[in-house]
Tab-separated table of C-alpha atoms in Angstrom:
chain	number	residue	atom	x	y	z
A	383	MET	CA	-45.356	18.197	44.458
A	384	ALA	CA	-47.921	15.760	43.020
A	385	LYS	CA	-50.987	15.160	45.144
A	386	PRO	CA	-51.511	11.648	46.507
A	387	PRO	CA	-54.834	9.805	45.828
A	388	ALA	CA	-57.960	11.346	47.320
A	389	ASP	CA	-58.338	8.730	50.064
A	390	SER	CA	-54.729	9.263	51.087
A	391	ARG	CA	-55.193	13.058	51.093
A	392	ARG	CA	-58.249	12.794	53.317
A	393	ALA	CA	-56.427	10.516	55.762
A	394	ALA	CA	-53.451	12.879	55.808
A	395	VAL	CA	-55.676	15.896	56.536
A	396	CYS	CA	-57.427	14.005	59.290
A	397	ASP	CA	-54.054	13.119	60.842
A	398	TRP	CA	-52.969	16.736	60.565
A	399	LEU	CA	-56.144	17.998	62.261
A	400	THR	CA	-55.729	15.434	64.990
A	401	ALA	CA	-52.100	16.512	65.561
A	402	ASN	CA	-53.397	20.035	66.113
A	403	GLY	CA	-55.999	18.955	68.668
A	404	ILE	CA	-58.991	18.990	66.290
A	405	ASN	CA	-61.323	16.036	66.071
A	406	PRO	CA	-61.781	15.475	62.307
A	407	ASN	CA	-65.115	13.729	62.948
A	408	HIS	CA	-66.442	17.095	64.149
A	409	VAL	CA	-65.340	18.993	61.073
A	410	PRO	CA	-67.796	19.096	58.126
A	411	VAL	CA	-66.423	17.899	54.800
A	412	ASP	CA	-67.137	21.311	53.230
A	413	SER	CA	-65.753	23.293	56.186
A	414	ASP	CA	-63.711	26.399	55.632
A	415	LEU	CA	-60.130	25.429	56.461
A	416	THR	CA	-57.429	28.080	56.470
A	417	ILE	CA	-54.287	29.115	58.269
A	418	ASP	CA	-54.062	32.738	59.418
A	419	ASP	CA	-51.375	34.836	61.085
A	420	THR	CA	-52.611	36.600	64.208
A	421	GLU	CA	-50.983	38.592	67.023
A	422	GLN	CA	-51.061	35.389	69.081
A	423	GLY	CA	-49.370	33.379	66.342
A	424	ARG	CA	-50.514	31.210	63.486
A	425	VAL	CA	-53.922	29.607	63.905
A	426	ILE	CA	-56.151	27.186	62.036
A	427	ARG	CA	-59.585	28.582	61.204
A	428	TYR	CA	-62.254	25.993	60.568
A	429	GLU	CA	-65.902	25.092	61.164
A	430	ALA	CA	-67.059	22.437	63.620
A	431	PHE	CA	-70.348	20.766	64.416
A	432	VAL	CA	-72.020	22.016	67.593
A	433	LEU	CA	-72.546	19.272	70.164
A	434	ASN	CA	-75.220	19.208	72.854
A	435	ASP	CA	-74.687	18.168	76.477
A	436	ASP	CA	-75.012	14.514	75.485
A	437	GLY	CA	-72.235	14.834	72.890
A	438	ARG	CA	-74.629	14.561	69.962
A	439	PHE	CA	-74.839	16.864	67.003
A	440	GLN	CA	-77.112	19.820	67.686
A	441	ILE	CA	-79.685	20.653	64.967
A	442	ASP	CA	-79.672	24.137	63.433
A	443	GLU	CA	-82.458	26.698	63.823
A	444	ARG	CA	-84.231	25.449	60.727
A	445	GLY	CA	-84.313	21.934	62.135
A	446	GLN	CA	-82.820	20.481	59.008
A	447	HIS	CA	-79.038	20.106	59.427
A	448	PRO	CA	-76.416	19.804	62.159
A	449	ALA	CA	-75.514	23.248	63.519
A	450	ARG	CA	-71.945	24.429	62.955
A	451	GLU	CA	-69.831	27.252	64.303
A	452	PRO	CA	-66.522	28.892	63.344
A	453	ARG	CA	-63.518	28.036	65.502
A	454	THR	CA	-59.808	28.721	65.748
A	455	THR	CA	-57.039	26.667	67.286
A	456	PRO	CA	-53.284	27.290	67.485
A	457	LEU	CA	-51.229	25.727	64.705
A	458	HIS	CA	-48.777	23.248	66.195
A	459	GLN	CA	-48.009	21.141	63.123
A	460	GLU	CA	-47.737	22.329	59.541
A	461	PRO	CA	-50.100	20.815	56.983
A	462	PRO	CA	-48.932	18.462	54.175
A	463	GLU	CA	-46.981	20.230	51.391
A	464	TRP	CA	-49.769	19.678	48.837
A	465	TRP	CA	-52.517	21.046	51.125
A	466	GLN	CA	-54.459	24.099	49.931
A	467	PRO	CA	-56.633	26.348	52.113
A	468	TYR	CA	-60.315	26.294	51.347
A	469	GLU	CA	-63.086	28.843	51.852
A	470	LYS	CA	-66.677	28.328	50.678
A	471	PRO	CA	-67.974	30.938	48.241
A	472	THR	CA	-69.918	33.695	49.931
A	473	ARG	CA	-73.564	34.351	49.145
A	474	GLU	CA	-72.504	37.405	47.177
A	475	GLN	CA	-70.038	35.376	45.111
A	476	LEU	CA	-72.628	32.696	44.415
A	477	THR	CA	-75.194	35.332	43.412
A	478	GLU	CA	-72.643	36.972	41.098
A	479	ALA	CA	-71.838	33.668	39.457
A	480	LEU	CA	-75.537	32.875	38.988
A	481	ASP	CA	-76.246	36.335	37.557
A	482	GLY	CA	-73.409	35.789	35.096
A	483	ALA	CA	-74.855	32.492	33.966
A	484	TYR	CA	-78.309	34.016	33.464
A	485	ARG	CA	-76.745	36.880	31.544
A	486	GLU	CA	-75.078	34.435	29.174
A	487	ARG	CA	-78.333	32.557	28.754
A	488	ALA	CA	-80.140	35.812	28.008
A	489	HIS	CA	-77.618	36.636	25.245
A	490	LEU	CA	-78.314	33.271	23.591
A	491	VAL	CA	-82.098	33.654	23.906
A	492	ALA	CA	-81.852	37.133	22.411
A	493	LEU	CA	-79.906	35.667	19.490
A	494	LEU	CA	-82.555	32.971	18.974
A	495	ALA	CA	-85.265	35.618	19.092
A	496	ALA	CA	-83.481	37.582	16.336
A	497	MET	CA	-83.376	34.438	14.181
A	498	THR	CA	-86.973	33.393	14.885
A	499	ASP	CA	-90.096	34.668	13.184
A	500	GLY	CA	-92.898	35.880	15.482
A	501	ALA	CA	-90.930	36.193	18.695
A	502	VAL	CA	-92.543	38.411	21.317
A	503	ILE	CA	-91.786	39.466	24.870
A	504	ALA	CA	-94.380	40.244	27.521
A	505	PRO	CA	-94.599	40.943	31.251
A	506	ALA	CA	-94.214	37.813	33.369
A	507	PRO	CA	-97.518	37.135	35.187
A	508	ASP	CA	-95.924	34.589	37.547
A	509	VAL	CA	-93.230	36.877	39.009
A	510	ASP	CA	-94.179	39.440	41.640
A	511	GLU	CA	-90.989	41.472	41.276
A	512	PRO	CA	-91.580	44.282	38.710
A	513	GLY	CA	-89.711	44.307	35.402
A	514	TRP	CA	-89.561	40.569	34.779
A	515	GLN	CA	-90.678	39.446	31.320
A	516	ILE	CA	-91.080	36.245	29.343
A	517	ALA	CA	-89.720	35.769	25.846
A	518	TYR	CA	-92.051	33.661	23.669
A	519	LEU	CA	-90.387	31.950	20.700
A	520	THR	CA	-91.568	29.316	18.246
A	521	ILE	CA	-88.834	26.802	17.485
A	522	GLY	CA	-89.494	23.936	15.151
A	523	GLY	CA	-93.233	24.633	15.296
A	524	ARG	CA	-93.424	24.568	19.074
A	525	GLN	CA	-93.425	27.188	21.766
A	526	ALA	CA	-90.334	27.814	23.862
A	527	THR	CA	-90.275	30.406	26.636
A	528	TRP	CA	-87.678	31.950	28.922
A	529	HIS	CA	-87.987	34.341	31.878
A	530	ILE	CA	-85.967	37.500	31.320
A	531	SER	CA	-84.782	39.556	34.284
A	532	PRO	CA	-84.995	43.363	34.303
A	533	ARG	CA	-81.188	43.708	34.082
A	534	ASP	CA	-81.256	41.729	30.791
A	535	ALA	CA	-84.192	43.572	29.217
A	536	GLY	CA	-81.897	45.707	27.079
A	537	LEU	CA	-80.788	42.632	25.142
A	538	PHE	CA	-84.332	42.220	23.829
A	539	ALA	CA	-84.936	45.691	22.381
A	540	HIS	CA	-85.294	44.056	18.963
A	541	VAL	CA	-88.130	41.773	20.119
A	542	GLU	CA	-91.719	42.877	19.625
A	543	PRO	CA	-93.357	43.704	22.981
A	544	ALA	CA	-96.768	42.180	23.670
A	545	GLU	CA	-99.461	42.702	26.301
A	546	PRO	CA	-100.055	39.967	28.906
A	547	ASP	CA	-103.361	39.037	27.241
A	548	ASP	CA	-101.864	38.791	23.738
A	549	PRO	CA	-102.603	35.307	22.291
A	550	ARG	CA	-98.984	35.046	21.275
A	551	ALA	CA	-97.875	35.493	24.902
A	552	GLN	CA	-99.726	32.574	26.465
A	553	TRP	CA	-97.740	29.709	27.930
A	554	ASP	CA	-98.827	26.391	26.343
A	555	GLY	CA	-97.899	24.334	29.417
A	556	HIS	CA	-94.585	22.886	28.224
A	557	THR	CA	-92.063	21.948	30.904
A	558	THR	CA	-88.413	22.901	30.938
A	559	GLU	CA	-87.454	19.289	30.187
A	560	GLU	CA	-89.835	19.149	27.234
A	561	LYS	CA	-88.528	22.465	25.919
A	562	TYR	CA	-84.905	21.432	25.849
A	563	ALA	CA	-85.667	17.929	24.573
A	564	HIS	CA	-87.477	19.476	21.622
A	565	ILE	CA	-84.645	21.986	21.033
A	566	ALA	CA	-82.191	19.114	20.989
A	567	ALA	CA	-84.290	17.293	18.397
A	568	VAL	CA	-84.588	20.387	16.211
A	569	THR	CA	-80.867	20.996	16.462
A	570	THR	CA	-80.149	17.461	15.298
A	571	GLU	CA	-82.537	17.813	12.387
A	572	LEU	CA	-81.098	21.105	11.218
A	573	ALA	CA	-77.577	19.735	11.384
A	574	GLN	CA	-78.584	16.701	9.330
A	575	ARG	CA	-80.447	18.747	6.731
A	576	CYS	CA	-77.822	21.331	5.930
A	577	GLY	CA	-74.806	21.076	8.160
A	578	PRO	CA	-72.754	24.036	9.392
A	579	ALA	CA	-72.173	25.542	5.936
A	580	CYS	CA	-75.587	27.275	5.986
A	581	ALA	CA	-76.442	27.055	9.654
A	582	GLU	CA	-76.571	30.835	10.099
A	583	GLY	CA	-79.391	30.972	7.592
A	584	HIS	CA	-81.617	28.533	9.442
A	585	THR	CA	-84.987	29.760	10.547
A	586	TYR	CA	-87.513	28.110	12.775
A	587	THR	CA	-88.839	26.386	9.623
A	588	GLY	CA	-85.521	24.662	9.125
A	589	ARG	CA	-84.961	26.482	5.836
A	590	CYS	CA	-81.999	28.542	4.737
A	591	GLU	CA	-83.232	32.018	3.947
A	592	GLY	CA	-81.742	35.325	2.861
A	593	ALA	CA	-78.843	34.114	0.778
A	594	GLY	CA	-80.783	34.171	-2.530
A	595	GLU	CA	-78.856	31.165	-3.737
A	596	ALA	CA	-78.420	27.479	-3.045
A	597	CYS	CA	-76.395	26.716	0.062
A	598	ALA	CA	-72.994	25.019	-0.031
A	599	GLN	CA	-74.548	21.673	0.903
A	600	HIS	CA	-76.926	21.790	-2.102
A	601	PRO	CA	-74.991	23.688	-4.832
A	602	ASN	CA	-77.188	22.356	-7.659
A	603	ALA	CA	-80.535	22.938	-5.989
A	604	PRO	CA	-82.981	25.520	-7.413
A	605	VAL	CA	-83.598	28.761	-5.558
A	606	ILE	CA	-87.235	28.993	-4.472
A	607	GLY	CA	-88.457	32.330	-3.195
A	608	GLY	CA	-84.965	33.359	-2.169
A	609	MET	CA	-84.486	30.112	-0.252
A	610	CYS	CA	-82.271	27.137	-0.918
A	611	GLY	CA	-84.565	24.609	-2.586
A	612	GLY	CA	-82.454	21.736	-1.344
A	613	CYS	CA	-83.168	22.714	2.225
A	614	THR	CA	-86.789	23.704	1.666
A	615	ILE	CA	-87.987	20.532	-0.017
A	616	ILE	CA	-86.493	18.037	2.429
A	617	PRO	CA	-89.337	16.888	4.681
A	618	PRO	CA	-88.930	16.532	8.463
A	619	THR	CA	-87.397	13.286	9.622
A	620	LYS	CA	-89.623	10.777	11.334
A	621	GLU	CA	-87.586	11.118	14.512
A	622	THR	CA	-88.536	14.775	14.839
A	623	PRO	CA	-91.615	15.216	17.112
A	624	ASP	CA	-93.081	17.854	14.830
A	625	ALA	CA	-93.472	15.300	12.027
A	626	GLN	CA	-96.153	13.599	14.129
A	627	HIS	CA	-98.304	16.742	14.479
């Protein structure tokens, strides 16, 4: 059965809660809402705001949000046919999802490090938990850094380790926003210079190295020092920040 529009669904759920003796105004929008079978019969499990003696929302222990508590009530009327039970992810599920995202990021940073000259990894001075490191890369002539968790350290076995006081392992003050803005600019420049045909040969200099011949985008270009001359001689575009420094 096709779901009705969102506003209609919300109104229908509110009507359903009301029919089961639940005040929908006391149920948070993100409340768990399920139907369970118990020895006493089928019940609706949900969360509700806690009210004080004056009927106002009670604030939680942190003093930031309305307090809520789990409740159950007998199911007297079945929900709409399209309704689906909802349970918020647990802390463990959220942590697992976040760890998975960081693991994927670490794989990509490790790949960048393998394609970047001069990459080093050093202990993270700003993290108290032991084992954390920072990968220092130079992309398009600028520093880019990433924190690497202990569980992802094995992905960086190919990266040269450095001591905390190594000049190559000193943060230059760039922000996360600046880092990714610069990476986006470098990506655009590399794509415009050569395109995907020789993208795997790109280095932080923007040149295609290792092939020993001209790339597919510049088939008639000379080979200079084992590099595609067509890629090597093209100067940075004016739009690229590095061209200004």
